[in-house]
CSV table of C-alpha atoms in Angstrom, one decimal:
chain,number,residue,atom,x,y,z
A,1,MET,CA,-0.2,0.1,-0.1
A,2,THR,CA,3.0,2.3,0.7
A,3,GLU,CA,4.3,2.1,-3.0
A,4,LEU,CA,0.8,2.9,-4.1
A,5,LEU,CA,-0.2,6.1,-1.9
A,6,ALA,CA,3.6,7.1,-2.2
A,7,GLY,CA,3.6,6.9,-6.3
A,8,ILE,CA,0.1,9.1,-6.3
A,9,GLY,CA,1.6,11.5,-4.0
A,10,LEU,CA,4.8,11.8,-6.1
A,11,LEU,CA,2.7,12.4,-9.4
A,12,PHE,CA,0.5,14.9,-7.6
A,13,LEU,CA,3.4,16.7,-6.5
A,14,SER,CA,5.1,16.7,-9.8
A,15,PHE,CA,2.0,17.8,-11.4
A,16,CYS,CA,1.5,20.7,-8.9
A,17,ALA,CA,5.6,21.7,-9.7
A,18,GLN,CA,4.4,21.9,-13.2
A,19,LEU,CA,1.4,24.2,-12.6
A,20,VAL,CA,3.4,26.2,-10.8
A,21,PHE,CA,6.3,26.3,-13.2
A,22,TRP,CA,3.8,26.9,-16.0
A,23,ARG,CA,2.4,30.0,-14.2
A,24,ILE,CA,6.0,31.6,-14.1
A,25,PHE,CA,7.5,30.6,-17.6
A,26,VAL,CA,5.7,28.2,-20.5
A,27,PRO,CA,8.7,26.7,-22.0
A,28,GLY,CA,9.2,26.5,-25.5
A,29,ARG,CA,9.7,23.1,-25.6
A,30,GLN,CA,7.2,21.6,-23.2
A,31,ILE,CA,7.8,17.9,-23.2
A,32,ARG,CA,11.3,18.3,-22.6
A,33,ALA,CA,10.3,20.4,-19.5
A,34,LEU,CA,7.8,17.8,-18.6
A,35,LEU,CA,10.3,15.2,-18.7
A,36,GLY,CA,12.9,17.1,-16.6
A,37,ILE,CA,10.2,18.0,-13.9
A,38,PHE,CA,8.7,14.6,-13.8
A,39,PHE,CA,12.3,13.1,-13.2
A,40,LEU,CA,13.5,15.6,-10.5
A,41,VAL,CA,10.6,15.9,-8.1
A,42,PRO,CA,11.1,12.5,-6.8
A,43,LEU,CA,14.7,12.9,-6.6
A,44,VAL,CA,14.3,16.1,-4.9
A,45,VAL,CA,11.6,14.4,-2.2
A,46,PHE,CA,13.9,11.4,-1.6
A,47,GLY,CA,16.9,13.8,-1.0
A,48,VAL,CA,14.7,15.8,1.4
A,49,VAL,CA,13.5,12.4,3.0
A,50,GLN,CA,17.0,11.1,3.4
A,51,LEU,CA,18.6,14.5,4.5
A,52,THR,CA,16.1,15.2,7.5
A,53,GLY,CA,15.7,11.5,8.2
A,54,ALA,CA,12.1,12.0,8.2
A,55,PRO,CA,10.4,8.8,9.9
A,56,ILE,CA,8.0,8.2,7.3
A,57,ALA,CA,7.3,5.0,5.3
A,58,LEU,CA,9.1,6.1,2.4
A,59,ALA,CA,12.4,5.8,4.1
A,60,ALA,CA,11.6,2.2,5.2
A,61,LEU,CA,11.0,0.8,1.7
A,62,SER,CA,13.2,-2.5,0.3
A,63,ALA,CA,15.2,-2.4,-2.7
A,64,ALA,CA,12.3,-4.2,-4.7
A,65,GLU,CA,9.6,-2.0,-3.0
A,66,THR,CA,11.4,1.1,-4.4
A,67,ALA,CA,11.9,-0.5,-8.1
A,68,ARG,CA,8.0,-1.0,-7.9
A,69,LEU,CA,7.6,2.7,-7.0
A,70,ALA,CA,9.7,3.9,-9.3
A,71,ILE,CA,8.3,1.8,-12.2
A,72,PHE,CA,4.5,2.8,-11.1
A,73,TYR,CA,5.7,6.3,-11.1
A,74,GLY,CA,7.9,6.4,-14.1
A,75,SER,CA,4.8,4.4,-16.0
A,76,CYS,CA,2.1,6.8,-14.9
A,77,ALA,CA,4.4,9.9,-15.7
A,78,LEU,CA,5.1,9.0,-19.3
A,79,THR,CA,1.3,8.3,-19.8
A,80,TYR,CA,0.5,11.8,-18.8
A,81,ILE,CA,3.7,12.9,-20.9
A,82,VAL,CA,2.2,11.2,-23.7
A,83,LEU,CA,-1.0,12.8,-23.2
A,84,PHE,CA,0.0,16.0,-22.6
A,85,SER,CA,0.9,16.2,-26.6
A,86,ALA,CA,-3.0,16.4,-26.9
A,87,ILE,CA,-3.5,18.9,-24.1
A,88,GLU,CA,-0.8,21.4,-25.6
A,89,GLU,CA,-2.6,21.4,-29.0
A,90,GLN,CA,-6.2,20.2,-29.7
A,91,SER,CA,-5.8,17.1,-32.0
A,92,PRO,CA,-7.3,17.5,-35.2
A,93,THR,CA,-9.8,14.5,-34.9
A,94,LEU,CA,-10.9,16.1,-32.0
A,95,ALA,CA,-11.2,19.4,-33.6
A,96,ILE,CA,-13.5,17.9,-36.4
A,97,ILE,CA,-15.7,15.6,-33.4
A,98,SER,CA,-15.9,19.1,-31.9
A,99,TYR,CA,-17.0,21.0,-34.9
A,100,VAL,CA,-19.5,18.8,-36.0
A,101,ALA,CA,-20.7,18.5,-32.4
A,102,GLU,CA,-21.2,22.3,-32.5
A,103,LYS,CA,-22.9,22.4,-35.7
A,104,SER,CA,-25.4,19.4,-35.2
A,105,GLN,CA,-25.0,18.4,-38.5
A,106,CYS,CA,-22.6,19.2,-41.5
A,107,THR,CA,-21.9,18.5,-45.2
A,108,GLY,CA,-18.3,17.4,-46.6
A,109,ALA,CA,-18.0,21.0,-47.9
A,110,ASP,CA,-18.3,22.6,-44.5
A,111,LEU,CA,-15.8,20.0,-43.5
A,112,VAL,CA,-13.4,21.0,-46.5
A,113,ALA,CA,-14.1,24.8,-45.9
A,114,ARG,CA,-12.9,24.6,-42.3
A,115,PHE,CA,-10.2,21.8,-42.0
A,116,GLY,CA,-9.3,21.4,-46.0
A,117,LYS,CA,-7.0,24.8,-46.2
A,118,GLY,CA,-4.0,23.0,-44.8
A,119,HIS,CA,-4.0,25.4,-41.8
A,120,GLU,CA,-3.3,22.2,-39.2
A,121,LEU,CA,-0.6,21.2,-41.5
A,122,SER,CA,1.3,24.6,-41.7
A,123,HIS,CA,0.7,24.8,-37.7
A,124,ARG,CA,2.3,21.5,-37.4
A,125,ILE,CA,5.3,22.2,-39.4
A,126,GLU,CA,5.5,25.7,-37.2
A,127,LEU,CA,5.4,23.4,-33.8
A,128,LEU,CA,8.2,21.0,-35.4
A,129,VAL,CA,10.5,24.0,-35.8
A,130,ARG,CA,9.6,25.6,-32.4
A,131,SER,CA,10.3,22.3,-31.0
A,132,GLU,CA,13.5,21.9,-32.7
A,133,PHE,CA,13.0,18.6,-34.3
A,134,VAL,CA,12.9,20.3,-37.7
A,135,ARG,CA,15.4,23.1,-38.9
A,136,HIS,CA,14.3,25.8,-41.6
A,137,GLU,CA,16.8,26.4,-44.2
A,138,GLY,CA,16.3,28.7,-46.7
A,139,ASP,CA,13.0,27.5,-48.4
A,140,ARG,CA,13.5,23.9,-47.3
A,141,TYR,CA,12.9,21.9,-44.0
A,142,ARG,CA,15.4,19.3,-42.9
A,143,LEU,CA,15.4,17.0,-39.8
A,144,ALA,CA,17.5,18.6,-36.8
A,145,PRO,CA,19.4,15.6,-34.7
A,146,PRO,CA,16.6,15.1,-32.2
A,147,GLY,CA,14.0,14.9,-35.1
A,148,ASP,CA,16.1,12.3,-36.9
A,149,ARG,CA,16.3,10.0,-33.6
A,150,LEU,CA,12.6,10.3,-33.4
A,151,ALA,CA,11.9,9.7,-36.9
A,152,LYS,CA,14.1,6.7,-36.9
A,153,LEU,CA,12.6,5.3,-33.9
A,154,PHE,CA,9.0,5.6,-35.3
A,155,ASP,CA,10.1,4.2,-38.6
A,156,ALA,CA,11.8,1.1,-37.0
A,157,ALA,CA,8.1,0.7,-35.0
A,158,ASN,CA,6.2,0.8,-37.9
A,159,ARG,CA,8.3,-1.9,-39.6
A,160,LEU,CA,8.5,-4.2,-36.2
A,161,PHE,CA,4.9,-3.8,-35.4
A,162,GLY,CA,3.4,-3.9,-38.7
A,163,ILE,CA,1.4,-0.7,-38.8
A,164,GLU,CA,0.1,1.0,-41.7
A,165,SER,CA,1.3,4.4,-42.4
A,166,GLY,CA,-0.9,7.0,-41.2
A,167,GLY,CA,-1.1,11.0,-40.3
B,1,MET,CA,13.9,-12.2,-2.3
B,2,ARG,CA,13.5,-13.7,-5.9
B,3,THR,CA,9.4,-13.8,-5.7
B,4,GLU,CA,9.6,-9.9,-4.6
B,5,TRP,CA,11.4,-9.2,-7.7
B,6,LEU,CA,9.4,-11.2,-10.0
B,7,LEU,CA,6.3,-9.5,-8.5
B,8,THR,CA,8.1,-5.8,-9.0
B,9,PHE,CA,8.6,-7.0,-12.7
B,10,ALA,CA,5.3,-8.3,-13.4
B,11,PRO,CA,3.9,-5.4,-15.4
B,12,ILE,CA,6.9,-5.3,-17.3
B,13,ILE,CA,6.8,-9.1,-18.3
B,14,GLY,CA,3.0,-8.3,-19.1
B,15,LEU,CA,4.0,-5.4,-21.7
B,16,GLY,CA,6.6,-7.9,-23.2
B,17,THR,CA,3.9,-10.2,-23.6
B,18,ASN,CA,1.5,-7.7,-25.1
B,19,CYS,CA,4.3,-6.5,-27.3
B,20,LEU,CA,5.2,-10.0,-28.6
B,21,THR,CA,1.4,-10.8,-29.2
B,22,HIS,CA,1.1,-7.6,-31.3
B,23,ILE,CA,3.8,-8.9,-33.8
B,24,LEU,CA,2.8,-12.2,-33.7
B,25,CYS,CA,-0.9,-11.2,-34.6
B,26,ARG,CA,0.3,-8.8,-37.3
B,27,LYS,CA,3.4,-10.5,-38.8
B,28,VAL,CA,2.3,-14.2,-38.5
B,29,LEU,CA,-1.8,-14.0,-38.3
B,30,GLY,CA,-2.5,-11.0,-40.3
B,31,LEU,CA,-4.9,-9.7,-38.0
B,32,ARG,CA,-6.0,-6.2,-38.4
B,33,THR,CA,-5.0,-3.1,-35.8
B,34,GLY,CA,-8.1,-3.1,-33.7
B,35,PRO,CA,-8.2,-6.8,-32.8
B,36,THR,CA,-4.4,-7.2,-32.4
B,37,LEU,CA,-4.3,-4.2,-29.8
B,38,VAL,CA,-7.3,-6.0,-27.5
B,39,CYS,CA,-5.4,-9.6,-27.7
B,40,GLY,CA,-1.9,-7.9,-26.8
B,41,PHE,CA,-3.5,-6.1,-24.0
B,42,LEU,CA,-5.5,-9.0,-22.4
B,43,LEU,CA,-2.7,-11.6,-22.9
B,44,GLY,CA,-0.5,-9.1,-21.4
B,45,LEU,CA,-2.8,-8.5,-18.3
B,46,VAL,CA,-3.6,-12.6,-18.0
B,47,ILE,CA,0.1,-13.2,-17.8
B,48,MET,CA,0.6,-9.9,-15.5
B,49,ALA,CA,-2.0,-11.3,-13.2
B,50,VAL,CA,-0.6,-14.9,-13.2
B,51,ALA,CA,2.9,-13.8,-12.3
B,52,VAL,CA,1.7,-11.8,-9.3
B,53,ALA,CA,-0.8,-14.7,-8.1
B,54,VAL,CA,1.9,-16.7,-8.2
B,55,ASN,CA,4.4,-14.8,-6.3
B,56,VAL,CA,2.4,-12.8,-3.9
B,57,PRO,CA,3.5,-13.4,-0.3
B,58,ALA,CA,1.3,-15.7,1.9
B,59,ALA,CA,1.7,-13.5,5.1
B,60,ILE,CA,0.2,-10.1,3.8
B,61,SER,CA,-2.8,-8.0,5.3
B,62,THR,CA,-5.7,-7.6,2.9
B,63,ALA,CA,-4.9,-3.8,2.9
B,64,ASP,CA,-1.5,-4.6,1.5
B,65,LEU,CA,-2.5,-7.2,-0.8
B,66,ALA,CA,-5.3,-4.5,-2.4
B,67,GLY,CA,-2.7,-1.9,-2.8
B,68,LEU,CA,-0.1,-4.5,-4.2
B,69,TRP,CA,-2.7,-5.5,-7.4
B,70,ALA,CA,-3.8,-1.8,-7.3
B,71,THR,CA,-0.2,-0.7,-7.9
B,72,LEU,CA,0.9,-3.5,-10.3
B,73,GLY,CA,-2.7,-3.5,-12.2
B,74,LEU,CA,-2.2,0.4,-12.6
B,75,THR,CA,1.2,0.0,-13.5
B,76,TYR,CA,0.3,-2.6,-16.3
B,77,VAL,CA,-2.5,-0.4,-17.7
B,78,ALA,CA,-0.3,2.8,-17.9
B,79,LEU,CA,2.4,0.6,-19.6
B,80,ALA,CA,-0.2,-0.8,-21.7
B,81,PHE,CA,-1.7,2.8,-22.6
B,82,GLY,CA,1.8,4.1,-23.2
B,83,PHE,CA,2.4,1.4,-25.7
B,84,TRP,CA,-1.4,1.7,-27.4
B,85,ALA,CA,-0.4,5.8,-27.5
B,86,PHE,CA,3.1,5.3,-29.2
B,87,LEU,CA,1.4,2.8,-32.2
B,88,ASN,CA,-1.5,5.3,-32.3
B,89,LEU,CA,0.8,8.2,-33.0
B,90,ASN,CA,2.3,6.1,-36.2
B,91,MET,CA,-1.0,6.2,-37.4
B,92,THR,CA,-2.7,9.4,-36.8
B,93,SER,CA,0.1,12.0,-35.6
B,94,LEU,CA,0.7,14.7,-38.3
B,95,ARG,CA,3.8,15.4,-37.1
B,96,ILE,CA,5.4,12.0,-37.1
B,97,ARG,CA,4.1,11.6,-40.4
B,98,MET,CA,5.9,14.8,-41.6
B,99,LEU,CA,9.0,13.6,-39.6
B,100,ARG,CA,8.9,10.4,-41.5
B,101,GLU,CA,8.3,12.3,-44.8
B,102,LEU,CA,11.6,14.2,-43.8
B,103,LEU,CA,13.5,11.1,-42.8
B,104,HIS,CA,13.1,9.6,-46.3
B,105,SER,CA,14.0,12.8,-48.4
B,106,GLU,CA,17.5,13.0,-49.1
B,107,HIS,CA,17.8,16.9,-49.3
B,108,GLY,CA,14.8,18.1,-47.1
B,109,MET,CA,11.6,19.2,-48.3
B,110,SER,CA,10.0,22.5,-49.1
B,111,ARG,CA,6.8,23.3,-47.7
B,112,ALA,CA,4.9,22.9,-51.2
B,113,GLU,CA,6.5,19.4,-51.1
B,114,LEU,CA,5.4,18.2,-47.8
B,115,PHE,CA,2.1,19.7,-48.8
B,116,GLY,CA,2.1,18.0,-52.1
B,117,ARG,CA,3.3,14.1,-49.8
B,118,TYR,CA,0.4,14.9,-47.7
B,119,SER,CA,-2.3,17.2,-48.9
B,120,ALA,CA,-5.0,19.1,-46.8
B,121,GLU,CA,-7.6,16.8,-48.8
B,122,GLU,CA,-5.9,13.8,-47.7
B,123,PHE,CA,-5.5,14.6,-44.2
B,124,LEU,CA,-9.4,15.3,-44.1
B,125,ARG,CA,-10.2,12.2,-45.8
B,126,ARG,CA,-8.0,10.0,-43.5
B,127,ARG,CA,-9.6,11.5,-40.5
B,128,LEU,CA,-13.1,11.4,-41.7
B,129,ALA,CA,-12.9,7.7,-43.1
B,130,ARG,CA,-11.4,6.6,-39.6
B,131,LEU,CA,-14.0,8.7,-37.7
B,132,GLU,CA,-16.8,6.7,-40.0
B,133,ARG,CA,-15.2,3.5,-39.3
B,134,SER,CA,-15.0,3.7,-35.4
B,135,GLY,CA,-18.6,5.0,-35.6
B,136,ASP,CA,-17.8,8.1,-34.1
B,137,LEU,CA,-19.1,9.9,-37.1
B,138,ALA,CA,-22.1,9.1,-39.0
B,139,LEU,CA,-22.9,10.1,-42.7
B,140,VAL,CA,-26.5,10.1,-43.6
B,141,ASP,CA,-27.8,11.5,-47.0
B,142,GLY,CA,-24.5,13.4,-47.5
B,143,ARG,CA,-24.9,15.1,-43.9
B,144,TYR,CA,-22.1,14.3,-41.0
B,145,SER,CA,-23.3,14.1,-37.3
B,146,LEU,CA,-22.3,12.6,-34.5
B,147,GLY,CA,-22.3,8.6,-34.4
B,148,SER,CA,-21.0,8.5,-30.7
B,149,HIS,CA,-20.2,11.1,-28.0
B,150,LYS,CA,-17.1,9.1,-26.7
B,151,LEU,CA,-14.8,11.3,-28.5
B,152,LEU,CA,-16.7,14.5,-27.7
B,153,TYR,CA,-16.4,13.6,-23.9
B,154,VAL,CA,-12.4,13.1,-24.5
B,155,ASP,CA,-12.4,16.6,-26.1
B,156,ARG,CA,-14.3,18.1,-23.2
B,157,CYS,CA,-11.9,16.4,-20.8
B,158,MET,CA,-8.6,17.8,-22.7
B,159,ARG,CA,-10.4,21.2,-22.6
B,160,ILE,CA,-10.4,21.2,-19.0
B,161,LEU,CA,-7.1,20.2,-18.5
B,162,ARG,CA,-5.9,22.8,-20.6
B,163,ALA,CA,-7.8,25.3,-19.1
B,164,VAL,CA,-6.4,24.4,-15.7
B,165,ILE,CA,-2.5,24.0,-16.8
B,166,PHE,CA,-2.6,27.1,-19.3
B,167,ALA,CA,-5.0,29.3,-17.1
B,168,GLY,CA,-3.3,33.0,-16.7
B,169,THR,CA,-0.4,32.1,-19.5
B,170,GLU,CA,-0.8,33.4,-23.2
B,171,HIS,CA,-1.3,29.8,-24.5
B,172,LYS,CA,-4.4,29.6,-26.9
B,173,GLN,CA,-7.2,28.0,-24.6
B,174,ASP,CA,-9.4,26.9,-27.3
B,175,GLY,CA,-6.5,24.6,-28.7
């Protein structure tokens, strides 16, 4: 039970740290900042527990229990970080659903007028440049090293898991 | 000692089973993505549950037992969700599609070339086809309407989270 409560507590603290940080300054590379926050918060908490010698159950966990806590915390934190890309920017699919719900009914022409102009594509290119995954050189876009690594990872996953190419 | 570590890694063993089942179902059995994801998730869950049931200590209080199952179960669900989200990004993310287009281009691409490889019409057509297939949109007499409210609720949750996280900042609130 200690691992579960400690894990939930650490997740809550990390989320609060994000809220505070975002109020002060919204980072340009939000995913990287989130990874930093969710990595540092438990280290700070464990450091404080060790330094102060606080007599809390967290200090009495065995190695296996600590690993269980780390895996629980890490997997939930990564889930949140993956979800965050959909929080940061509304996904185009959800935008279509939201638009149809707002209009109650609409024709294909309405949807083309709203979503068929390429604004979503342009916005995504800008986000890739802002996140430094892509470089804009002259009139051409090229992969920056982090973008190259990410593209290769997804390309390999596409082949390994037999996923149809999407977008 | 060994059983304690097996308990600790039970969700990772479940995730490994999930991944292997996915590869087997897609590459060997040629199943579609939807059933493959369900099979992988369920088999991984069963293997994880068996690993936990076999290794759970005999002398454990009910509260600790409940806590242990909740921790390991939630860990497996989070890992399986992460795996699904990773695969889903490959199938639906515009940004990943663009990165992969750029990876396969030798000298980079201009905006026009990127739009040529993946046009706004294709972007819309793919999404409408997926939404119709999943029953989220219904096309009746040439007019689209909501087939299910599931994604609308997801969108509302995302809007609430966006409002909480970005309140008081200059981030665009309506997505």
